[in-house]
Coordinates of C-alpha atoms and ligand atoms in Angstrom, one line a residue:
M21 CA 124.0 153.1 80.6
N22 CA 121.6 154.1 77.8
V23 CA 120.4 151.6 75.6
L24 CA 118.7 151.2 73.3
V25 CA 116.2 148.5 71.9
V26 CA 115.4 148.1 67.9
G27 CA 112.3 146.6 67.1
G28 CA 108.6 148.0 68.3
G29 CA 106.6 144.3 69.0
G30 CA 105.7 142.4 71.6
R31 CA 109.1 140.9 72.0
E32 CA 110.7 144.9 72.2
H33 CA 108.2 145.0 74.8
A34 CA 109.3 142.2 77.4
L35 CA 113.0 142.9 76.6
C36 CA 112.1 146.4 77.7
W37 CA 110.6 146.0 80.8
K38 CA 113.4 143.8 81.7
I39 CA 116.2 146.1 80.7
A40 CA 114.2 148.6 81.7
A41 CA 113.8 146.5 85.5
S42 CA 117.7 146.5 85.3
P43 CA 120.2 148.6 88.2
L44 CA 122.4 149.0 85.2
C45 CA 120.3 150.4 82.7
D46 CA 119.9 155.0 83.4
T47 CA 118.1 155.3 80.3
L48 CA 116.5 153.3 78.2
Y49 CA 115.1 154.3 74.1
C50 CA 113.0 152.3 71.7
A51 CA 113.1 152.5 68.3
P52 CA 110.0 152.8 67.2
G53 CA 108.3 151.4 69.8
N54 CA 104.9 151.3 70.2
A55 CA 102.0 153.0 73.2
G56 CA 103.3 150.0 75.3
I57 CA 106.5 150.1 75.1
A58 CA 106.3 154.0 76.0
A59 CA 105.6 153.4 79.6
N60 CA 109.3 151.4 79.7
A61 CA 111.5 153.6 77.7
E62 CA 111.7 156.8 75.7
C63 CA 110.1 155.9 71.9
V64 CA 112.1 157.3 69.4
A65 CA 110.5 157.4 65.9
I66 CA 112.9 155.5 63.8
D67 CA 112.5 152.5 62.0
A68 CA 114.3 149.3 62.7
D69 CA 114.7 148.7 59.3
D70 CA 116.7 152.1 59.2
V71 CA 120.3 151.2 59.6
E72 CA 121.8 154.9 59.1
G73 CA 119.3 156.5 61.6
L74 CA 119.6 153.8 64.3
V75 CA 123.1 154.3 63.8
A76 CA 122.3 158.3 63.8
F77 CA 120.9 158.5 66.9
A78 CA 123.1 155.7 68.7
T79 CA 126.2 157.8 68.3
D80 CA 124.1 161.4 68.8
Y81 CA 122.7 160.4 72.2
A82 CA 125.5 158.1 73.5
I83 CA 123.6 154.9 73.8
D84 CA 126.5 152.4 75.7
F85 CA 124.4 149.3 73.9
V86 CA 122.0 148.8 71.0
V87 CA 119.7 145.5 71.7
V88 CA 118.4 143.9 68.5
G89 CA 114.9 142.6 68.7
P90 CA 113.9 141.5 64.6
E91 CA 116.1 140.3 62.1
A92 CA 115.5 142.4 59.5
P93 CA 118.3 144.8 60.5
L94 CA 120.8 141.7 62.0
V95 CA 121.1 140.6 58.1
A96 CA 120.9 144.2 57.1
G97 CA 124.3 144.6 58.7
L98 CA 123.2 146.8 62.5
V99 CA 126.1 145.3 65.1
D100 CA 128.7 145.2 62.1
R101 CA 128.0 148.9 61.6
L102 CA 127.3 150.2 65.5
S103 CA 130.4 148.3 65.9
E104 CA 132.1 149.9 63.4
G105 CA 131.1 153.2 65.2
G106 CA 132.4 151.8 68.6
I107 CA 128.7 151.0 69.6
K108 CA 128.5 147.8 71.4
A109 CA 125.6 146.0 70.1
F110 CA 123.4 142.6 71.3
G111 CA 122.9 140.4 68.1
P112 CA 124.8 138.9 65.2
T113 CA 126.9 140.3 62.8
A114 CA 125.8 140.6 59.0
A115 CA 127.9 137.4 57.8
A116 CA 127.0 135.4 60.8
A117 CA 122.9 136.6 60.7
M118 CA 123.6 134.2 57.2
L119 CA 122.3 131.1 59.8
E120 CA 118.6 132.9 59.3
G121 CA 119.4 135.5 56.1
S122 CA 120.0 132.3 53.8
K123 CA 118.2 128.9 53.8
G124 CA 121.1 127.8 51.4
F125 CA 123.7 128.8 53.4
L126 CA 122.3 127.2 56.4
K127 CA 121.7 123.9 54.7
D128 CA 125.1 124.0 53.2
L129 CA 126.7 124.7 56.5
C130 CA 124.1 121.3 57.8
A131 CA 125.9 119.0 55.2
S132 CA 129.6 120.3 55.8
Y133 CA 129.4 119.8 59.5
G134 CA 127.7 116.7 59.6
I135 CA 124.2 118.6 61.3
P136 CA 121.3 116.8 61.5
T137 CA 118.2 118.5 58.8
A138 CA 116.1 117.4 56.3
D139 CA 117.8 115.9 52.8
Y140 CA 117.9 119.1 50.4
G141 CA 118.8 120.4 47.0
R142 CA 119.3 124.0 46.1
F143 CA 117.8 126.3 43.3
V144 CA 118.7 129.4 41.1
D145 CA 116.5 128.4 38.6
A146 CA 112.9 127.2 38.1
G147 CA 113.2 124.4 35.6
S148 CA 116.1 122.6 37.4
A149 CA 113.9 122.9 40.6
K150 CA 111.3 121.2 39.0
S151 CA 113.0 118.8 37.8
F152 CA 113.7 117.9 41.2
V153 CA 110.3 118.0 42.4
R154 CA 109.4 115.5 40.3
E155 CA 112.2 113.2 40.7
A156 CA 111.8 113.6 44.9
G157 CA 108.1 112.9 44.5
A158 CA 105.5 114.9 46.7
P159 CA 104.9 115.5 49.7
I160 CA 108.2 117.9 49.4
V161 CA 108.9 121.5 51.7
I162 CA 109.4 124.7 49.0
K163 CA 111.5 127.2 50.9
A164 CA 112.6 130.4 49.9
D165 CA 115.9 131.1 50.7
G166 CA 115.8 135.2 51.9
L167 CA 113.8 136.2 54.5
A168 CA 110.4 136.6 53.7
A169 CA 108.7 137.6 56.9
G170 CA 107.4 133.9 57.5
K171 CA 105.5 133.4 54.4
G172 CA 108.9 131.2 52.7
V173 CA 107.6 128.0 53.7
I174 CA 105.3 125.8 51.2
I175 CA 104.5 122.7 52.1
A176 CA 103.5 120.9 48.5
K177 CA 101.7 118.2 49.0
T178 CA 101.1 117.2 45.3
V179 CA 103.9 117.9 42.8
T180 CA 101.1 119.8 40.8
E181 CA 101.3 122.3 43.5
A182 CA 104.6 122.2 44.0
E183 CA 105.7 122.6 40.1
A184 CA 102.9 126.1 40.8
T185 CA 104.9 127.1 44.0
I186 CA 108.8 127.2 42.5
D187 CA 106.4 129.3 39.9
A188 CA 105.2 131.6 42.2
I189 CA 108.2 132.3 44.1
M190 CA 110.9 132.2 41.3
V191 CA 108.7 133.3 37.8
D192 CA 105.9 135.9 39.5
R193 CA 108.2 136.5 42.6
V194 CA 105.6 136.7 45.0
L195 CA 108.0 137.0 47.7
G196 CA 110.6 139.9 46.4
A197 CA 113.9 139.0 46.2
A198 CA 113.7 136.8 49.1
G199 CA 113.0 133.7 46.1
Q200 CA 115.9 134.4 44.0
A201 CA 117.4 131.2 45.0
L202 CA 115.3 127.7 46.7
V203 CA 115.6 125.3 49.1
I204 CA 113.4 121.9 48.1
E205 CA 113.9 119.5 50.6
E206 CA 112.2 116.6 52.6
L207 CA 109.2 116.0 55.0
L208 CA 109.8 115.3 57.7
E209 CA 107.7 114.1 60.8
G210 CA 107.1 114.3 63.9
E211 CA 106.7 117.1 67.0
E212 CA 108.4 120.7 66.5
A213 CA 109.9 122.2 69.6
S214 CA 112.2 125.6 69.8
F215 CA 115.3 125.8 71.6
F216 CA 117.1 129.0 73.0
A217 CA 120.5 129.8 73.8
L218 CA 122.7 132.7 74.1
V219 CA 125.9 132.2 72.1
D220 CA 128.9 134.4 72.9
G221 CA 130.8 133.4 70.0
E222 CA 131.9 129.8 71.2
T223 CA 130.0 129.4 75.1
V224 CA 126.4 128.5 74.5
L225 CA 124.0 129.5 77.5
P226 CA 120.8 127.5 77.2
L227 CA 117.5 129.8 78.3
A228 CA 113.8 127.7 79.0
W229 CA 112.3 126.4 76.4
A230 CA 109.2 128.0 74.9
Q231 CA 107.0 126.8 72.6
D232 CA 104.5 128.5 70.0
H233 CA 100.6 128.4 68.4
K234 CA 101.6 129.1 64.9
R235 CA 98.2 128.6 63.2
A236 CA 95.7 131.2 63.3
F237 CA 92.5 129.5 64.9
D238 CA 92.4 126.9 67.4
G239 CA 92.7 122.9 66.8
D240 CA 96.1 124.1 64.8
R241 CA 93.8 125.4 62.1
G242 CA 93.6 128.3 59.7
P243 CA 96.6 130.1 57.8
N244 CA 100.7 130.4 59.2
T245 CA 100.7 133.1 61.4
G246 CA 104.1 134.7 63.1
G247 CA 102.3 132.9 66.6
M248 CA 99.6 133.3 68.4
G249 CA 100.5 132.2 71.7
A250 CA 103.1 130.4 73.6
Y251 CA 104.3 128.4 76.7
S252 CA 107.4 128.0 78.6
P253 CA 108.6 125.6 80.3
V254 CA 107.6 122.8 77.7
P255 CA 107.0 119.7 79.8
E256 CA 107.7 116.9 76.6
I257 CA 111.3 118.1 76.9
S258 CA 113.2 115.2 79.0
R259 CA 117.3 117.0 80.1
Q260 CA 118.6 113.6 77.8
L261 CA 117.2 115.5 74.5
E262 CA 118.1 118.8 75.3
A263 CA 121.4 117.7 76.1
E264 CA 121.2 115.9 72.2
V265 CA 120.3 119.1 70.8
L266 CA 123.1 121.3 72.3
S267 CA 126.1 118.2 71.0
D268 CA 124.6 116.9 67.6
I269 CA 123.1 120.8 66.5
V270 CA 123.8 123.6 68.1
R271 CA 127.6 123.2 69.3
P272 CA 128.6 122.0 65.9
T273 CA 126.7 125.5 64.3
V274 CA 128.8 127.5 66.8
R275 CA 131.6 125.9 66.1
A276 CA 131.4 125.8 62.1
M277 CA 130.8 129.7 62.4
K278 CA 133.7 130.2 64.4
E279 CA 135.5 127.8 62.0
Q280 CA 134.4 129.8 58.7
G281 CA 135.7 133.5 60.5
H282 CA 132.1 134.5 61.5
P283 CA 131.5 133.9 65.3
Y284 CA 128.0 133.6 66.4
K285 CA 126.9 136.6 69.2
G286 CA 123.8 136.5 70.1
V287 CA 120.6 134.7 71.4
L288 CA 120.0 131.6 68.9
Y289 CA 116.3 130.1 68.3
A290 CA 117.0 126.5 67.3
G291 CA 113.6 125.9 65.0
L292 CA 113.8 121.5 65.5
M293 CA 111.9 118.6 64.9
L294 CA 111.4 115.2 67.0
T295 CA 111.7 112.6 64.5
A296 CA 111.9 108.9 65.2
D297 CA 115.8 109.5 64.1
G298 CA 116.1 112.1 67.2
P299 CA 115.8 115.9 67.0
K300 CA 116.9 117.6 63.5
L301 CA 116.8 121.0 62.8
L302 CA 114.3 123.0 60.3
E303 CA 116.1 126.4 60.9
Y304 CA 118.1 129.0 62.7
N305 CA 116.5 132.3 64.0
V306 CA 119.2 134.7 64.9
R307 CA 116.9 136.6 66.9
F308 CA 114.3 136.2 70.4
G309 CA 110.9 133.9 68.9
D310 CA 107.7 136.8 69.6
P311 CA 106.2 135.5 71.2
E312 CA 108.3 133.3 73.3
C313 CA 110.4 135.8 74.4
Q314 CA 107.3 137.1 76.2
V315 CA 106.9 133.9 78.3
L316 CA 110.5 133.9 79.0
C317 CA 111.3 137.6 80.2
L318 CA 108.5 136.3 82.9
R319 CA 110.0 133.7 84.2
L320 CA 113.7 134.9 84.2
I321 CA 114.4 135.8 87.2
S322 CA 117.8 137.3 86.7
D323 CA 118.7 140.7 85.2
L324 CA 118.6 140.1 81.7
L325 CA 120.9 142.9 81.0
P326 CA 124.3 141.8 82.0
A327 CA 123.6 138.2 80.3
L328 CA 123.3 140.1 76.7
I329 CA 126.6 142.4 77.4
A330 CA 128.5 139.2 78.5
T331 CA 127.0 138.0 75.4
C332 CA 129.0 140.6 73.5
D333 CA 131.3 140.7 75.3
G334 CA 132.7 137.4 75.4
V335 CA 132.4 136.6 78.5
L336 CA 129.1 133.8 78.6
S337 CA 130.8 130.8 80.6
T338 CA 130.7 133.4 83.9
M339 CA 126.9 133.7 83.1
D340 CA 124.3 132.0 85.2
L341 CA 120.9 132.7 84.8
R342 CA 117.8 132.2 87.5
W343 CA 114.4 131.0 86.2
T344 CA 111.3 130.5 88.2
E345 CA 109.8 127.3 88.2
Q346 CA 106.3 129.4 87.6
P347 CA 105.0 128.2 84.3
A348 CA 104.1 131.3 82.1
L349 CA 101.6 131.3 79.0
T350 CA 100.6 134.3 76.6
V351 CA 97.4 134.6 75.0
V352 CA 98.1 136.8 71.4
M353 CA 94.9 139.3 70.5
A354 CA 95.3 140.3 66.9
T355 CA 93.1 142.2 64.4
K356 CA 90.1 140.0 62.9
G357 CA 91.7 139.2 58.6
Y358 CA 95.4 138.7 60.2
P359 CA 97.4 137.4 58.8
G360 CA 95.6 138.1 55.9
A361 CA 94.7 142.2 55.2
Y362 CA 93.3 144.3 58.6
R363 CA 91.9 147.3 59.6
K364 CA 94.4 149.5 61.9
G365 CA 93.3 152.2 64.2
S366 CA 90.4 149.9 66.0
E367 CA 89.9 151.1 69.8
I368 CA 90.9 149.1 72.7
R369 CA 89.3 149.3 75.9
G370 CA 89.5 148.0 79.7
L371 CA 93.2 146.9 79.7
E372 CA 93.5 148.7 83.0
A373 CA 91.2 146.4 84.8
A374 CA 93.1 143.1 82.7
A375 CA 96.4 144.4 83.8
E376 CA 95.0 144.2 87.3
Q377 CA 94.7 141.0 87.6
P378 CA 97.1 139.2 89.4
D379 CA 100.5 138.2 87.7
V380 CA 99.8 139.1 84.5
M381 CA 101.6 141.3 82.1
I382 CA 99.8 142.6 79.4
F383 CA 102.5 143.1 76.2
H384 CA 101.8 145.7 73.6
A385 CA 102.8 144.4 70.4
G386 CA 101.4 147.0 67.9
T387 CA 99.4 149.4 69.7
T388 CA 99.4 153.2 69.0
T389 CA 97.4 156.3 71.3
G390 CA 94.8 158.1 69.6
P391 CA 94.5 161.6 69.2
D392 CA 92.0 161.4 72.5
G393 CA 94.2 159.4 74.1
G394 CA 92.6 155.8 73.5
L395 CA 94.8 152.9 73.1
L396 CA 94.2 151.9 69.4
A397 CA 95.2 148.8 67.2
N398 CA 98.2 149.1 64.9
G399 CA 99.1 146.1 63.6
G400 CA 98.2 142.2 62.6
R401 CA 99.3 141.1 66.4
V402 CA 98.4 143.5 69.0
L403 CA 98.4 142.5 72.4
D404 CA 99.7 139.6 74.8
V405 CA 98.3 138.8 77.1
T406 CA 100.6 136.9 80.0
A407 CA 100.5 135.0 82.9
T408 CA 101.9 133.0 85.4
G409 CA 101.1 130.4 88.1
P410 CA 101.8 127.8 89.9
T411 CA 100.5 125.0 87.3
M412 CA 100.2 125.5 83.6
A413 CA 96.6 125.5 83.8
E414 CA 96.6 127.8 86.6
A415 CA 98.8 130.6 84.2
R416 CA 96.5 129.8 81.4
A417 CA 93.3 130.4 83.2
R418 CA 94.9 133.4 84.3
A419 CA 96.1 134.8 81.1
Y420 CA 92.1 134.3 79.7
A421 CA 90.5 136.0 82.6
A422 CA 92.7 139.1 81.7
A423 CA 92.0 138.6 77.7
D424 CA 87.9 138.3 78.6
R425 CA 88.4 141.9 80.5
I426 CA 89.8 143.5 77.1
D427 CA 86.8 145.3 75.2
W428 CA 88.2 145.1 71.7
P429 CA 85.2 143.8 69.5
E430 CA 87.8 144.1 65.9
G431 CA 90.0 141.3 68.1
F432 CA 90.2 137.8 68.5
Y433 CA 92.2 135.6 69.8
R434 CA 92.8 131.5 70.3
R435 CA 91.6 130.1 73.5
D436 CA 93.2 126.5 73.3
I437 CA 97.0 127.9 73.6
G438 CA 98.9 125.9 76.2
A439 CA 95.9 123.0 75.8
Ligands
AMP507 P1 110.7 127.5 58.9 O1 110.8 129.1 58.3 O2 112.0 127.0 58.0 O3 110.6 127.2 60.3 O4 109.1 126.6 58.6 C1 108.2 126.9 58.9 C2 107.9 125.7 59.5 O5 107.7 125.1 58.6 C3 108.3 124.7 60.7 O6 108.0 125.3 61.7 C4 107.4 124.1 60.1 O7 106.3 123.5 60.9 C5 107.6 123.6 59.0 N1 108.3 123.1 58.3 C6 109.9 123.6 57.6 N2 110.6 122.8 56.9 C7 109.9 121.9 57.0 C8 110.2 120.1 56.6 N3 111.4 119.8 56.2 N4 109.5 118.8 56.9 C9 108.0 119.6 57.8 N5 108.2 120.8 58.2 C10 108.4 121.4 58.0
LIG508 N1 107.4 132.8 67.1 C1 107.6 132.1 66.1 C2 109.0 133.4 65.3 O1 109.4 134.4 66.6 O2 110.2 133.1 64.6

């Protein structure tokens, strides 16, 4: 098969690494890819958001199967456009991607089908949103309806802060079109957990659990990021809890989407709050988590490619995935300044020596090759130093031993991933 992976981060590097190892894969392309992905796939200079460019490439290069990494092209209808051209693609249609693309859509679906989530209101004007928060009080959670690259959720500690947030999003449009509408919801308390499953429209095939660390600095301090590290499995998750998440949240969602005429196909990532009243849904993502995908790929023994194809073909009930018992952990190395402004182009040395450590895999999240062949940082999150071991402590020690060997003064990383 000729396979195309769409995206250029650590998630896509992990996907390319697994797919390249599949005996089903003849030629693997990645658009746009990065310097690390180039070891596993032929990188093509097409942006992940360039739907028309990707469709044209897939047609011209006789691509048999496309795997879409990030949410934006899914919400923009890349899978629909590829299917129209007769090209099989992994990921939901635009209509099904609304589970992530519109927080209001998701909340209304939960309300209609009795899926446990925070109580909420939907708003299209700042005035009624502000009356709602004055009535409800603080703390309260304010969410931009649309995709906002992880910046769309604000937990306001006071009513004044909530009102200012509403103005910033709806009047000043600091999040652009994502802020045309708002969801305002109750603050849930508890531990957060992430559940991943493949869904073929009907059958749900749970993957392993993985947890990320969202804050930039040690001790969960500093600004929110896309994720500064992750680990799998998650020891706190019992079989009973997984059964509850499946029966109360994930399966009803899959049934609801089918009933509404938009069967969900792809990977479904449920962000959950484990409250005193049981698990509640915070959000869905219609794609793999980044960096959660990296630890899942390291723990997956089975060939990933046939499972992704079975998801598209609606035959997931015939699939079974094997996972190693060994824990996996990833440490994200980011450019100083991330998630705020940062400089691109600093040189990274010592990667080969670091990668030679036993049971270590370094995925590239944002790198490029410099004019003299050196490795340059090319993003906020730059490297995902990932390791497995007989215990989580051992996986952790291996990942940090490798990260410590990387010579990159402009980078930083948390020291407490999985601690
Ligand atoms: P989301 O994009 O909806 O996952 O929100 C990002 C983060 O905001 C979540 O991972 C939670 O930490 C937090 N969050 C979102 N909604 C709530 C809520 N209703 N109560 C408490 N925390 C929330
Ligand atoms: N690591 C969080 C996410 O991928 O959304």
